[in-house]
Short mmCIF file of C-alpha atoms and ligand atoms in Angstrom, two decimals:
data_model
loop_
_atom_site.label_atom_id
_atom_site.label_comp_id
_atom_site.label_asym_id
_atom_site.label_seq_id
_atom_site.Cartn_x
_atom_site.Cartn_y
_atom_site.Cartn_z
CA MET A 1 -18.91 18.05 17.97
CA GLU A 2 -16.12 16.19 16.02
CA TYR A 3 -18.16 16.31 12.93
CA ASP A 4 -16.43 19.56 12.38
CA GLU A 5 -13.52 17.51 11.28
CA ALA A 6 -13.92 15.89 8.08
CA VAL A 7 -11.45 13.24 9.22
CA ARG A 8 -10.48 12.33 12.91
CA VAL A 9 -7.98 9.62 13.57
CA ARG A 10 -6.30 8.67 17.01
CA GLY A 11 -3.84 5.86 17.33
CA LEU A 12 -4.29 4.30 14.04
CA VAL A 13 -2.34 1.12 13.80
CA LYS A 14 -2.12 -1.38 10.91
CA ARG A 15 -0.10 -4.47 10.88
CA TYR A 16 0.80 -6.79 8.19
CA PRO A 17 2.44 -10.08 8.80
CA ASP A 18 5.99 -8.86 8.51
CA LYS A 19 5.49 -5.14 8.98
CA VAL A 20 3.90 -2.57 11.19
CA ALA A 21 2.59 -0.23 8.33
CA VAL A 22 0.92 2.46 10.22
CA ASP A 23 2.15 2.70 13.97
CA GLY A 24 0.00 5.15 16.13
CA VAL A 25 -0.96 7.74 13.68
CA ASP A 26 -3.12 10.65 14.80
CA LEU A 27 -4.79 13.03 12.12
CA ASP A 28 -7.37 15.63 11.75
CA ILE A 29 -8.57 16.84 8.36
CA HIS A 30 -10.76 20.18 8.80
CA ARG A 31 -13.84 20.48 6.57
CA GLY A 32 -12.89 22.48 3.52
CA GLU A 33 -9.16 22.19 3.65
CA VAL A 34 -6.70 20.69 1.31
CA PHE A 35 -4.30 18.27 3.29
CA ALA A 36 -1.42 16.74 1.76
CA LEU A 37 0.22 13.48 3.07
CA LEU A 38 3.76 13.46 2.35
CA GLY A 39 6.22 10.42 2.89
CA PRO A 40 8.73 8.32 1.20
CA ASN A 41 7.81 5.02 -0.66
CA GLY A 42 6.55 2.51 1.79
CA ALA A 43 5.70 5.13 4.85
CA GLY A 44 2.24 3.99 5.18
CA LYS A 45 0.23 6.83 3.07
CA THR A 46 -1.77 4.34 1.05
CA THR A 47 -2.47 2.13 3.76
CA THR A 48 -3.74 4.98 5.93
CA THR A 49 -5.92 6.43 2.96
CA GLU A 50 -7.57 2.95 2.28
CA ILE A 51 -8.48 2.44 5.87
CA LEU A 52 -10.06 6.04 5.73
CA GLU A 53 -11.82 4.97 2.41
CA GLY A 54 -13.14 1.73 4.08
CA TYR A 55 -11.06 -0.53 1.99
CA ARG A 56 -8.83 -1.79 4.38
CA ARG A 57 -9.37 -2.55 8.30
CA ALA A 58 -7.37 -0.88 11.03
CA ASP A 59 -6.00 -3.01 13.75
CA GLU A 60 -6.32 -0.37 16.32
CA GLY A 61 -7.36 3.25 16.65
CA GLU A 62 -10.66 5.50 16.40
CA ILE A 63 -11.31 6.64 13.01
CA SER A 64 -14.20 9.04 11.97
CA VAL A 65 -14.54 9.98 8.28
CA LEU A 66 -17.55 12.36 7.78
CA GLY A 67 -18.82 11.22 11.02
CA THR A 68 -18.87 7.69 10.41
CA ASP A 69 -16.46 4.83 11.21
CA PRO A 70 -15.18 3.69 7.70
CA ALA A 71 -15.53 0.10 8.75
CA ARG A 72 -19.21 0.44 9.11
CA GLY A 73 -19.76 3.16 6.20
CA ASP A 74 -22.87 2.17 4.01
CA ARG A 75 -23.36 3.10 0.23
CA TYR A 76 -24.90 6.57 1.41
CA TRP A 77 -21.61 7.27 3.18
CA ARG A 78 -19.50 6.13 0.26
CA ALA A 79 -21.56 8.18 -2.25
CA ARG A 80 -20.21 11.21 -0.24
CA LEU A 81 -16.55 10.20 -1.01
CA GLY A 82 -14.64 10.73 -4.13
CA ILE A 83 -11.64 8.46 -4.68
CA VAL A 84 -8.67 8.47 -7.03
CA ALA A 85 -6.66 5.68 -6.21
CA GLN A 86 -3.05 4.95 -7.15
CA THR A 87 -3.70 2.41 -9.88
CA THR A 88 -6.83 1.74 -11.92
CA ARG A 89 -7.28 -1.80 -13.28
CA ASP A 90 -10.03 -1.68 -15.68
CA GLU A 91 -9.30 -1.69 -19.57
CA ALA A 92 -12.79 -0.60 -20.66
CA VAL A 93 -14.01 -0.53 -24.02
CA LEU A 94 -16.33 2.39 -23.35
CA SER A 95 -15.35 6.11 -24.60
CA VAL A 96 -14.46 8.60 -22.01
CA ALA A 97 -17.83 10.39 -22.21
CA GLU A 98 -19.79 6.83 -21.72
CA MET A 99 -17.53 6.16 -18.75
CA VAL A 100 -17.92 9.31 -17.20
CA THR A 101 -21.74 9.50 -17.75
CA HIS A 102 -21.94 5.78 -16.55
CA PHE A 103 -20.44 6.66 -13.29
CA ALA A 104 -22.55 9.89 -12.75
CA GLY A 105 -25.36 7.43 -12.60
CA TYR A 106 -24.12 5.75 -9.34
CA TYR A 107 -24.41 9.07 -7.57
CA PRO A 108 -27.51 10.86 -6.17
CA ASN A 109 -26.18 14.33 -6.75
CA PRO A 110 -23.53 14.09 -9.52
CA ARG A 111 -21.71 16.92 -11.60
CA ASP A 112 -22.52 17.42 -15.04
CA PRO A 113 -20.44 15.06 -17.20
CA ASP A 114 -19.52 17.34 -19.91
CA GLN A 115 -18.20 19.97 -17.45
CA VAL A 116 -16.16 17.41 -15.61
CA ILE A 117 -14.58 16.04 -18.95
CA ALA A 118 -13.65 19.64 -19.95
CA ALA A 119 -12.21 20.47 -16.37
CA VAL A 120 -9.67 17.60 -16.56
CA GLY A 121 -8.78 18.57 -20.23
CA LEU A 122 -10.44 15.67 -21.90
CA ASP A 123 -12.79 17.52 -24.17
CA GLU A 124 -11.13 16.29 -27.42
CA LYS A 125 -10.96 12.60 -26.20
CA ARG A 126 -14.74 12.55 -25.41
CA LYS A 127 -15.21 9.72 -28.05
CA THR A 128 -11.89 7.93 -27.61
CA ARG A 129 -11.98 4.46 -26.26
CA ILE A 130 -10.48 4.39 -22.72
CA ARG A 131 -7.98 1.69 -23.55
CA THR A 132 -6.34 3.78 -26.21
CA LEU A 133 -5.62 6.63 -23.92
CA SER A 134 -2.09 7.78 -22.93
CA GLY A 135 -0.94 7.20 -19.30
CA GLY A 136 -1.50 10.78 -18.40
CA GLN A 137 -4.86 11.03 -20.27
CA ARG A 138 -5.95 7.85 -18.28
CA ARG A 139 -4.88 9.50 -15.12
CA ARG A 140 -7.04 12.58 -15.94
CA LEU A 141 -10.01 10.24 -16.58
CA ASP A 142 -9.51 8.66 -13.32
CA VAL A 143 -9.41 12.30 -11.66
CA ALA A 144 -12.73 12.99 -13.61
CA LEU A 145 -14.23 9.73 -12.25
CA GLY A 146 -13.12 10.80 -8.41
CA VAL A 147 -15.01 14.28 -8.90
CA ILE A 148 -18.12 13.10 -10.84
CA GLY A 149 -20.05 12.31 -7.77
CA ASN A 150 -19.65 15.79 -6.30
CA PRO A 151 -17.89 14.49 -3.35
CA GLU A 152 -17.87 16.06 0.17
CA LEU A 153 -14.36 14.54 0.89
CA LEU A 154 -12.02 13.72 -2.15
CA PHE A 155 -9.10 11.34 -1.88
CA LEU A 156 -6.39 11.85 -4.38
CA ASP A 157 -3.48 9.17 -4.32
CA GLU A 158 -0.69 10.67 -6.30
CA PRO A 159 -3.10 12.22 -8.82
CA THR A 160 -0.53 13.92 -11.15
CA THR A 161 1.80 11.12 -11.65
CA GLY A 162 2.55 10.98 -15.60
CA PHE A 163 0.98 14.40 -16.20
CA ASP A 164 2.89 16.66 -18.44
CA PRO A 165 3.68 20.31 -16.91
CA GLU A 166 0.66 21.73 -18.66
CA ALA A 167 -1.79 19.26 -17.37
CA ARG A 168 -0.41 19.51 -13.89
CA ARG A 169 -1.19 23.10 -13.79
CA GLN A 170 -4.66 22.47 -15.29
CA PHE A 171 -5.19 19.80 -12.53
CA TRP A 172 -3.95 22.41 -9.78
CA THR A 173 -6.76 24.96 -11.19
CA LEU A 174 -9.23 22.03 -10.89
CA ILE A 175 -8.27 21.40 -7.35
CA GLU A 176 -8.45 25.07 -6.32
CA ASP A 177 -12.11 25.28 -7.80
CA LEU A 178 -13.08 22.25 -5.89
CA ARG A 179 -11.52 23.94 -2.75
CA THR A 180 -13.44 27.04 -3.37
CA GLU A 181 -16.69 25.05 -3.51
CA GLY A 182 -15.87 23.59 -0.18
CA THR A 183 -14.62 20.15 -1.16
CA THR A 184 -12.36 18.70 1.67
CA ILE A 185 -9.19 17.03 -0.12
CA LEU A 186 -6.96 14.36 1.33
CA LEU A 187 -3.87 14.49 -1.55
CA THR A 188 -1.09 12.15 -1.32
CA THR A 189 1.81 13.39 -3.58
CA HIS A 190 5.58 12.96 -4.02
CA TYR A 191 5.65 16.45 -5.78
CA LEU A 192 6.68 18.87 -3.18
CA ASP A 193 5.84 21.77 -5.38
CA GLU A 194 2.39 20.30 -5.78
CA ALA A 195 1.84 20.02 -2.06
CA GLU A 196 3.12 23.52 -1.58
CA HIS A 197 0.63 24.96 -4.23
CA LEU A 198 -2.39 23.25 -3.14
CA ALA A 199 -2.19 22.30 0.53
CA ASP A 200 -3.36 24.19 3.57
CA ARG A 201 -1.59 21.75 5.81
CA VAL A 202 1.00 18.93 5.15
CA GLY A 203 1.65 15.84 7.23
CA VAL A 204 4.83 14.11 6.87
CA ILE A 205 4.70 10.33 7.47
CA ALA A 206 7.77 8.10 7.87
CA ASP A 207 7.94 4.65 8.68
CA GLY A 208 4.31 4.57 9.81
CA LYS A 209 4.63 7.49 12.17
CA MET A 210 3.29 11.15 11.62
CA VAL A 211 6.55 13.22 11.93
CA GLU A 212 4.81 16.63 11.78
CA VAL A 213 1.74 18.34 10.68
CA ALA A 214 2.19 22.05 9.60
CA THR A 215 1.27 24.77 7.03
CA PRO A 216 3.66 24.36 4.14
CA ASP A 217 5.43 27.55 5.26
CA THR A 218 5.84 26.41 8.77
CA LEU A 219 6.89 22.85 8.44
CA GLY A 220 10.25 22.25 10.14
CA GLY A 221 9.73 25.23 12.44
CA ARG A 222 10.70 28.88 12.09
CA GLY A 223 14.50 27.86 12.59
CA ALA A 224 14.44 25.58 9.33
CA ARG A 225 13.34 28.71 7.49
CA THR A 226 16.21 30.90 8.41
CA ALA A 227 17.59 32.65 5.34
CA ARG A 228 21.22 32.11 4.35
CA VAL A 229 22.79 35.23 2.68
CA SER A 230 26.10 34.45 0.81
CA TRP A 231 28.52 36.56 -1.09
CA LEU A 232 32.11 36.46 -2.39
CA SER A 233 34.22 38.33 0.03
CA ALA A 234 37.92 39.37 -0.63
CA ASP A 235 38.87 36.34 1.65
CA GLY A 236 36.59 33.97 -0.43
CA PRO A 237 33.05 32.65 -0.04
CA ARG A 238 31.06 34.10 2.99
CA GLU A 239 27.63 32.86 4.38
CA VAL A 240 25.38 34.22 7.27
CA ARG A 241 22.41 32.61 8.60
CA THR A 242 19.91 35.21 9.66
CA ASP A 243 16.00 35.93 10.20
CA ARG A 244 16.66 39.33 9.03
CA PRO A 245 18.13 39.15 5.54
CA THR A 246 17.17 42.43 4.40
CA ALA A 247 19.04 44.22 7.32
CA GLU A 248 22.03 41.98 6.45
CA VAL A 249 21.92 42.84 2.73
CA ALA A 250 21.77 46.61 3.57
CA ARG A 251 24.74 46.04 5.85
CA LEU A 252 26.65 44.29 3.01
CA MET A 253 25.86 47.34 0.57
CA THR A 254 26.98 49.81 3.09
CA GLN A 255 30.14 47.83 3.67
CA TYR A 256 30.86 47.45 0.05
CA GLY A 257 29.48 50.90 -1.19
CA GLY A 258 27.00 49.28 -3.62
CA GLU A 259 27.13 46.21 -5.66
CA VAL A 260 27.86 43.06 -3.29
CA PRO A 261 29.93 40.37 -5.26
CA GLU A 262 27.85 37.27 -6.10
CA LEU A 263 25.21 38.09 -3.53
CA GLN A 264 22.44 35.51 -2.80
CA VAL A 265 19.51 35.15 -0.48
CA ARG A 266 18.34 31.61 -0.12
CA ARG A 267 15.65 30.02 2.05
CA PRO A 268 15.27 26.32 2.11
CA SER A 269 12.41 24.99 -0.05
CA LEU A 270 9.65 22.63 1.06
CA GLU A 271 11.77 19.91 -0.40
CA ASP A 272 14.78 20.86 1.41
CA ILE A 273 12.75 20.75 4.62
CA TYR A 274 10.91 17.63 3.93
CA LEU A 275 14.23 15.68 3.20
CA GLU A 276 15.54 16.76 6.43
CA LEU A 277 12.51 15.72 8.29
CA ILE A 278 12.48 12.21 6.69
CA GLY A 279 16.27 12.06 7.09
CA SER A 280 16.10 12.60 10.73
CA ALA A 281 13.11 10.16 11.21
CA ALA A 282 15.17 7.61 9.52
CA ALA A 283 18.32 8.30 11.53
CA ALA A 284 16.64 8.05 14.88
CA PRO A 285 16.24 4.18 15.09
CA ALA A 286 19.75 3.87 13.61
CA LEU A 287 21.23 5.96 16.32
CA GLU A 288 19.33 4.10 19.06
CA GLY A 289 20.63 0.89 17.56
CA ALA A 290 24.16 2.23 17.90
CA VAL A 291 24.12 2.89 21.56
CA GLN A 292 22.66 -0.45 22.51
N1 ATP B 301 -1.26 -5.91 1.61
C1 ATP B 301 -0.12 -5.70 2.15
N2 ATP B 301 0.37 -6.82 2.78
C2 ATP B 301 1.48 -6.61 3.34
N3 ATP B 301 2.40 -5.60 3.40
C3 ATP B 301 1.99 -4.43 2.93
C4 ATP B 301 0.49 -4.54 2.28
N4 ATP B 301 0.28 -3.23 1.77
C5 ATP B 301 1.49 -2.47 2.13
N5 ATP B 301 2.45 -3.23 2.78
C6 ATP B 301 3.63 -2.76 3.34
O1 ATP B 301 3.24 -1.67 4.20
C7 ATP B 301 4.14 -0.52 4.05
C8 ATP B 301 3.49 0.67 3.91
O2 ATP B 301 2.90 0.70 2.49
P1 ATP B 301 2.16 1.75 1.75
O3 ATP B 301 1.48 1.32 0.44
O4 ATP B 301 1.07 2.25 2.67
O5 ATP B 301 3.05 2.96 1.51
P2 ATP B 301 2.99 4.26 0.80
O6 ATP B 301 3.55 5.33 1.75
O7 ATP B 301 1.63 4.54 0.25
O8 ATP B 301 4.16 4.16 -0.33
P3 ATP B 301 4.11 4.69 -1.80
O9 ATP B 301 4.90 6.04 -1.69
O10 ATP B 301 5.25 3.70 -2.38
O11 ATP B 301 2.89 4.59 -2.58
C9 ATP B 301 5.18 -1.21 3.17
O12 ATP B 301 6.32 -1.56 3.78
C10 ATP B 301 4.45 -2.11 2.39
O13 ATP B 301 5.30 -3.04 1.80
#
């Protein structure tokens, strides 16, 4: 039964008057996984996410979120979702603790507000008025409000924008804990290290199309992961691409009788591979145009 998937999307299309924002996207998010949606500005990530949340309507496609078509989702369905949107609009006069407690009241089975406030690192700001929080603190509050309802499926749209490095690490721990508890998470992020650290699978979307879905360490195919062994030979810099860098290093050690000058072994990072993927996705239409 398709209910095994938290999210199942086939042929999703969303058109705006001057733009096809989402152009035939298929997407499965398994129950209990963290799925990161990556893509450049304007790729269609927020549009896709908001359709799954029931805030925008698709023009075409089959969509199931926790077994329900979001266009028909009622408040019981909505209570099973947690949403941390890209921007928050309110300028509430409430304190952090009041706001989180207030939100807890909307849900049938909320988490403990004090624990949630502590988990996002806002303990010291419990009594602070929300409008006086810094940008990063406000973002932590957004995350608290997204998880207070104990959601089965959590949408996080660029959740750590504005976080300092320590807050980001703390947030990662929170997400790992939620995942351990079985929460399914759809994460949109521009931080590739965040995707690599948190996601079971990543999907790269470019110009409204899903370019590839894979685990962070298989994205771009095995070939893209080939190691580069470089060193300084008597004739100048040398580089070898190989699937067996250890054997290459051993060979060089024998050849040099020990220390190999300026030896380096490098593999492309997720960011290198991502940039390559979106670069080739962007180049494809231009090439087509060139031959016409
Ligand atoms: N309400 C709207 N009306 C018209 N066009 C829109 C609307 N919302 C988004 N778009 C356009 O659709 C495309 C996809 O936008 P979307 O916000 O989904 O991208 P994104 O991948 O989330 O980008 P970002 O990383 O900048 O948040 C963009 O070209 C955007 O300008």
